[in-house]
Amino acid sequence: MKRIKIDRSKCIGCLTCTTACIVSHDCVDNRSRIALSSKGKYAPIFCRHCDKPECVYTCMTGAMRKNPDTGIVEYDKNQCASCFMCIMACPYGVLKADSENNREIMKCDMCQHTESKNPQCVARCPMHAITLEEV
């Protein structure tokens, strides 16, 4: 299984990763699926696609599920009841409500909709601080 990792010593807080995410997902409200830590300098916090994801366990409808083949925690907006239990359960604070359609959840999907081998935050990081690594 692959996860997005960041080397904070290389990150300069330029937020190119968030812009790449916004462009990749064609977000009209300019909101990224990447959460930001503002301690000292802005730095991205990525969905960890946990082995035992709390967002999946608290989802009463099955809208959040862990793909057994890829290891990615996936979200199906058509099954979502908009209870936001997944947001409250995430220990990393990386899930958020979509401000355009407040009934949907925004989370990292590893840019599965693109033809690229890497998520766009990884591909576009000018400092190569963000990598996709096998864990």
Coordinates of N, CA and C in Angstrom, one line a residue:
M1 N 0.8 -1.2 0.0 CA 0.0 0.0 0.0 C 0.9 1.2 0.0
K2 N 0.5 2.3 -0.7 CA 1.2 3.5 -0.8 C 0.6 4.6 0.0
R3 N 1.4 5.4 0.6 CA 0.9 6.6 1.3 C 1.7 7.8 0.9
I4 N 1.1 9.0 1.0 CA 1.7 10.2 0.8 C 2.5 10.6 2.0
K5 N 3.8 10.9 1.8 CA 4.6 11.3 3.0 C 5.2 12.7 2.7
I6 N 5.5 13.4 3.7 CA 6.2 14.7 3.6 C 7.4 14.8 4.5
D7 N 8.4 15.3 3.9 CA 9.7 15.6 4.6 C 9.6 17.1 5.0
R8 N 9.2 17.3 6.2 CA 9.0 18.7 6.7 C 10.3 19.6 6.6
S9 N 11.4 18.9 6.6 CA 12.7 19.7 6.5 C 12.8 20.3 5.1
K10 N 12.2 19.7 4.1 CA 12.3 20.2 2.7 C 11.1 21.1 2.4
C11 N 10.0 21.0 3.1 CA 8.8 21.8 2.8 C 9.1 23.3 3.2
I12 N 8.8 24.2 2.2 CA 9.0 25.6 2.5 C 7.6 26.3 2.7
G13 N 6.5 25.6 2.7 CA 5.2 26.2 3.0 C 4.7 27.0 1.8
C14 N 5.1 26.6 0.6 CA 4.6 27.4 -0.6 C 3.2 27.1 -1.0
L15 N 2.7 26.0 -0.6 CA 1.3 25.6 -0.8 C 1.0 25.2 -2.3
T16 N 2.0 24.9 -3.0 CA 1.9 24.4 -4.4 C 1.0 23.1 -4.4
C17 N 1.2 22.3 -3.4 CA 0.5 21.1 -3.3 C -1.0 21.3 -3.2
T18 N -1.4 22.3 -2.5 CA -2.9 22.6 -2.4 C -3.4 23.2 -3.7
T19 N -2.6 24.0 -4.4 CA -3.1 24.5 -5.7 C -3.2 23.3 -6.7
A20 N -2.3 22.4 -6.7 CA -2.3 21.3 -7.5 C -3.5 20.4 -7.3
C21 N -3.9 20.3 -6.0 CA -5.1 19.5 -5.6 C -6.3 20.2 -6.1
I22 N -6.4 21.5 -5.9 CA -7.6 22.3 -6.4 C -7.8 22.2 -7.9
V23 N -6.7 22.3 -8.6 CA -6.8 22.2 -10.1 C -7.1 20.8 -10.5
S24 N -6.5 19.8 -9.9 CA -6.8 18.4 -10.3 C -8.2 18.0 -10.1
H25 N -8.9 18.6 -9.0 CA -10.2 18.2 -8.7 C -11.2 19.3 -9.2
D26 N -10.7 20.3 -10.0 CA -11.6 21.3 -10.6 C -12.5 21.9 -9.5
C27 N -12.0 22.3 -8.4 CA -12.8 22.9 -7.3 C -13.1 24.4 -7.6
V28 N -14.4 24.6 -7.8 CA -14.8 26.0 -8.1 C -14.7 26.9 -6.9
D29 N -14.7 26.4 -5.7 CA -14.6 27.2 -4.5 C -13.2 27.3 -3.9
N30 N -12.2 26.9 -4.7 CA -10.8 27.0 -4.4 C -10.4 26.3 -3.0
R31 N -11.1 25.2 -2.7 CA -10.8 24.5 -1.5 C -10.0 23.2 -1.8
S32 N -9.0 23.0 -1.1 CA -8.2 21.8 -1.4 C -8.6 20.7 -0.4
R33 N -8.3 19.5 -0.8 CA -8.6 18.3 0.0 C -7.5 18.1 1.0
I34 N -6.5 18.9 1.0 CA -5.3 18.8 1.9 C -5.5 19.8 3.1
A35 N -5.4 19.2 4.3 CA -5.5 20.0 5.5 C -4.1 20.7 5.7
L36 N -4.2 21.8 6.4 CA -2.9 22.6 6.7 C -2.7 22.7 8.1
S37 N -1.4 22.6 8.5 CA -1.0 22.9 9.9 C -0.4 24.3 9.8
S38 N -0.8 25.1 10.8 CA -0.2 26.5 10.7 C 0.7 26.7 11.9
K39 N 1.3 25.7 12.4 CA 2.3 25.8 13.5 C 3.6 26.3 12.9
G40 N 4.0 27.5 13.1 CA 5.2 28.0 12.5 C 5.0 28.5 11.1
K41 N 4.9 27.5 10.2 CA 4.7 27.8 8.8 C 3.6 26.8 8.3
Y42 N 2.9 27.2 7.2 CA 1.9 26.3 6.7 C 2.6 25.1 6.1
A43 N 2.0 23.9 6.5 CA 2.5 22.7 6.0 C 1.3 21.7 5.8
P44 N 1.3 20.9 4.7 CA 0.2 20.1 4.5 C 0.2 18.9 5.4
I45 N -1.1 18.4 5.7 CA -1.3 17.2 6.4 C -2.2 16.3 5.5
F46 N -1.7 15.2 5.2 CA -2.4 14.3 4.3 C -3.2 13.2 4.9
C47 N -4.3 12.7 4.3 CA -5.0 11.6 4.7 C -4.0 10.4 4.7
R48 N -4.0 9.7 5.8 CA -3.1 8.6 5.9 C -3.6 7.2 5.4
H49 N -4.9 7.2 5.0 CA -5.5 6.0 4.5 C -5.2 4.9 5.5
C50 N -5.6 5.1 6.7 CA -5.2 4.3 7.9 C -5.5 2.8 7.6
D51 N -4.7 2.0 8.3 CA -5.0 0.5 8.3 C -6.3 0.2 8.9
K52 N -6.7 0.9 10.0 CA -8.0 0.8 10.7 C -8.6 2.1 10.8
P53 N -9.2 2.6 9.7 CA -9.6 4.0 9.6 C -10.9 4.3 10.4
E54 N -10.8 5.2 11.3 CA -11.9 5.6 12.2 C -13.1 6.1 11.3
C55 N -12.8 6.8 10.3 CA -13.8 7.4 9.4 C -14.7 6.3 8.8
V56 N -14.1 5.2 8.5 CA -14.8 4.0 7.9 C -15.7 3.4 9.0
Y57 N -15.1 3.2 10.2 CA -15.8 2.5 11.3 C -17.0 3.3 11.8
T58 N -17.0 4.6 11.7 CA -18.1 5.4 12.2 C -19.1 5.7 11.1
C59 N -18.8 5.4 9.8 CA -19.7 5.7 8.7 C -20.9 4.7 8.8
M60 N -22.1 5.2 9.0 CA -23.2 4.3 9.2 C -23.8 3.8 7.8
T61 N -23.4 4.5 6.7 CA -24.0 4.1 5.4 C -23.1 3.4 4.5
G62 N -21.8 3.3 4.9 CA -20.9 2.7 4.0 C -20.3 3.6 2.9
A63 N -20.5 4.9 3.1 CA -20.0 5.9 2.1 C -18.5 5.9 2.2
M64 N -17.9 5.7 3.4 CA -16.5 5.6 3.6 C -16.1 4.1 3.6
R65 N -15.2 3.7 2.8 CA -14.8 2.3 2.9 C -13.3 2.2 2.4
K66 N -12.7 1.2 2.9 CA -11.2 1.0 2.6 C -11.2 0.0 1.5
N67 N -10.6 0.4 0.4 CA -10.5 -0.5 -0.7 C -9.4 -1.6 -0.4
P68 N -9.8 -2.9 -0.4 CA -8.8 -3.9 0.0 C -7.7 -4.1 -1.0
D69 N -7.9 -3.7 -2.2 CA -6.9 -3.9 -3.2 C -5.8 -2.8 -3.2
T70 N -6.3 -1.5 -3.1 CA -5.4 -0.4 -3.2 C -5.0 0.1 -1.8
G71 N -5.8 -0.2 -0.8 CA -5.5 0.4 0.6 C -6.0 1.8 0.8
I72 N -6.6 2.4 -0.3 CA -7.1 3.7 -0.2 C -8.5 3.8 0.5
V73 N -8.7 4.8 1.4 CA -10.0 5.0 2.0 C -10.8 5.8 0.9
E74 N -11.8 5.2 0.4 CA -12.6 5.9 -0.6 C -13.9 6.4 -0.1
Y75 N -14.5 7.4 -0.7 CA -15.7 8.1 -0.3 C -16.7 8.0 -1.5
D76 N -17.9 7.6 -1.2 CA -19.0 7.5 -2.2 C -20.0 8.5 -1.8
K77 N -20.1 9.7 -2.5 CA -21.0 10.8 -2.1 C -22.5 10.3 -2.2
N78 N -22.7 9.4 -3.1 CA -24.1 8.9 -3.3 C -24.7 8.1 -2.1
Q79 N -23.8 7.6 -1.3 CA -24.2 6.8 -0.1 C -24.2 7.6 1.2
C80 N -23.6 8.8 1.1 CA -23.4 9.7 2.3 C -24.7 10.2 2.8
A81 N -24.8 10.1 4.1 CA -26.0 10.7 4.8 C -25.7 12.1 5.4
S82 N -24.5 12.6 5.2 CA -24.1 13.9 5.6 C -24.2 14.1 7.1
C83 N -23.9 13.0 7.9 CA -23.9 13.1 9.3 C -22.6 13.6 9.9
F84 N -21.6 13.6 9.1 CA -20.2 14.1 9.4 C -19.5 13.4 10.6
M85 N -20.0 12.2 10.8 CA -19.3 11.4 11.9 C -17.9 11.1 11.5
C86 N -17.6 10.9 10.2 CA -16.3 10.7 9.7 C -15.3 11.8 10.0
I87 N -15.8 13.1 9.8 CA -15.0 14.3 10.1 C -14.7 14.3 11.6
M88 N -15.7 14.0 12.4 CA -15.4 14.0 13.9 C -14.5 12.9 14.3
A89 N -14.5 11.8 13.6 CA -13.8 10.6 14.0 C -12.3 10.6 13.6
C90 N -12.0 11.4 12.5 CA -10.6 11.4 12.0 C -9.7 12.0 13.0
P91 N -8.7 11.2 13.5 CA -7.7 11.7 14.5 C -6.7 12.7 13.9
Y92 N -6.7 12.8 12.6 CA -5.7 13.7 12.0 C -6.4 15.0 11.5
G93 N -7.7 15.1 11.5 CA -8.4 16.3 11.1 C -8.3 16.6 9.6
V94 N -8.2 15.6 8.8 CA -8.0 15.8 7.4 C -9.3 15.8 6.5
L95 N -10.4 15.4 7.1 CA -11.7 15.4 6.4 C -12.4 16.7 6.7
K96 N -13.1 17.2 5.6 CA -13.8 18.4 5.8 C -15.0 18.4 4.9
A97 N -16.0 19.2 5.3 CA -17.2 19.4 4.5 C -16.9 20.2 3.3
D98 N -17.5 19.9 2.1 CA -17.4 20.7 0.9 C -18.2 21.9 1.1
S99 N -17.6 23.1 1.0 CA -18.4 24.4 1.2 C -19.3 24.7 0.0
E100 N -19.1 24.1 -1.1 CA -20.0 24.4 -2.3 C -21.2 23.5 -2.1
N101 N -21.1 22.3 -1.7 CA -22.2 21.4 -1.5 C -22.0 20.8 -0.1
N102 N -22.5 21.5 0.9 CA -22.2 21.2 2.3 C -22.7 19.8 2.7
R103 N -23.1 19.0 1.8 CA -23.6 17.7 2.2 C -22.5 16.6 1.8
E104 N -21.4 17.0 1.2 CA -20.4 16.1 0.8 C -19.1 16.3 1.6
I105 N -18.3 15.2 1.6 CA -17.0 15.2 2.3 C -15.9 15.4 1.3
M106 N -14.9 16.2 1.7 CA -13.7 16.4 0.9 C -12.6 15.6 1.6
K107 N -12.0 14.7 0.8 CA -10.8 13.9 1.4 C -9.9 13.5 0.2
C108 N -8.7 13.2 0.5 CA -7.7 12.8 -0.4 C -8.2 11.5 -1.1
D109 N -8.2 11.5 -2.4 CA -8.5 10.3 -3.2 C -7.3 9.7 -4.0
M110 N -6.1 10.3 -3.6 CA -4.9 9.9 -4.3 C -4.9 10.2 -5.8
C111 N -5.8 11.1 -6.2 CA -5.9 11.5 -7.6 C -6.2 10.3 -8.5
Q112 N -7.0 9.4 -8.1 CA -7.4 8.2 -8.9 C -8.0 8.6 -10.2
H113 N -8.6 9.7 -10.3 CA -9.3 10.2 -11.5 C -8.3 10.6 -12.6
T114 N -7.1 10.7 -12.3 CA -6.1 11.2 -13.3 C -5.3 10.0 -13.9
E115 N -4.7 10.3 -14.9 CA -3.8 9.2 -15.6 C -2.4 9.2 -15.0
S116 N -2.1 10.1 -14.2 CA -0.8 10.2 -13.6 C -0.6 9.1 -12.6
K117 N 0.7 8.6 -12.5 CA 1.0 7.6 -11.5 C 1.1 8.1 -10.1
N118 N 1.3 9.4 -10.0 CA 1.4 10.1 -8.7 C 0.2 11.0 -8.4
P119 N -0.2 11.2 -7.2 CA -1.1 12.3 -6.9 C -0.5 13.6 -7.3
Q120 N -1.3 14.6 -7.6 CA -0.8 15.8 -8.1 C 0.0 16.6 -7.1
C121 N -0.3 16.5 -5.8 CA 0.5 17.1 -4.8 C 1.9 16.6 -4.8
V122 N 2.1 15.4 -5.1 CA 3.4 14.8 -5.2 C 4.1 15.2 -6.5
A123 N 3.4 15.2 -7.6 CA 4.0 15.5 -8.9 C 4.4 17.0 -9.0
R124 N 3.7 17.8 -8.3 CA 3.9 19.3 -8.5 C 4.8 19.9 -7.4
C125 N 5.1 19.2 -6.3 CA 5.9 19.8 -5.2 C 7.3 20.3 -5.8
P126 N 7.6 21.6 -5.8 CA 8.8 22.0 -6.3 C 10.1 21.7 -5.5
M127 N 9.9 21.4 -4.2 CA 11.0 21.0 -3.4 C 11.1 19.5 -3.2
H128 N 10.3 18.7 -3.8 CA 10.3 17.3 -3.7 C 10.2 16.8 -2.3
A129 N 9.4 17.6 -1.5 CA 9.2 17.3 -0.1 C 8.1 16.3 0.1
I130 N 7.2 16.2 -0.9 CA 6.1 15.2 -0.8 C 6.4 14.0 -1.7
T131 N 6.3 12.9 -1.2 CA 6.6 11.6 -1.9 C 5.5 10.6 -1.7
L132 N 5.4 9.7 -2.6 CA 4.5 8.6 -2.5 C 5.3 7.3 -2.2
E133 N 5.1 6.8 -1.1 CA 6.0 5.7 -0.6 C 5.2 4.4 -0.3
E134 N 5.8 3.3 -0.5 CA 5.2 2.0 -0.1 C 5.4 1.8 1.4
V135 N 4.4 1.5 2.1 CA 4.5 1.2 3.5 C 4.0 -0.2 3.9

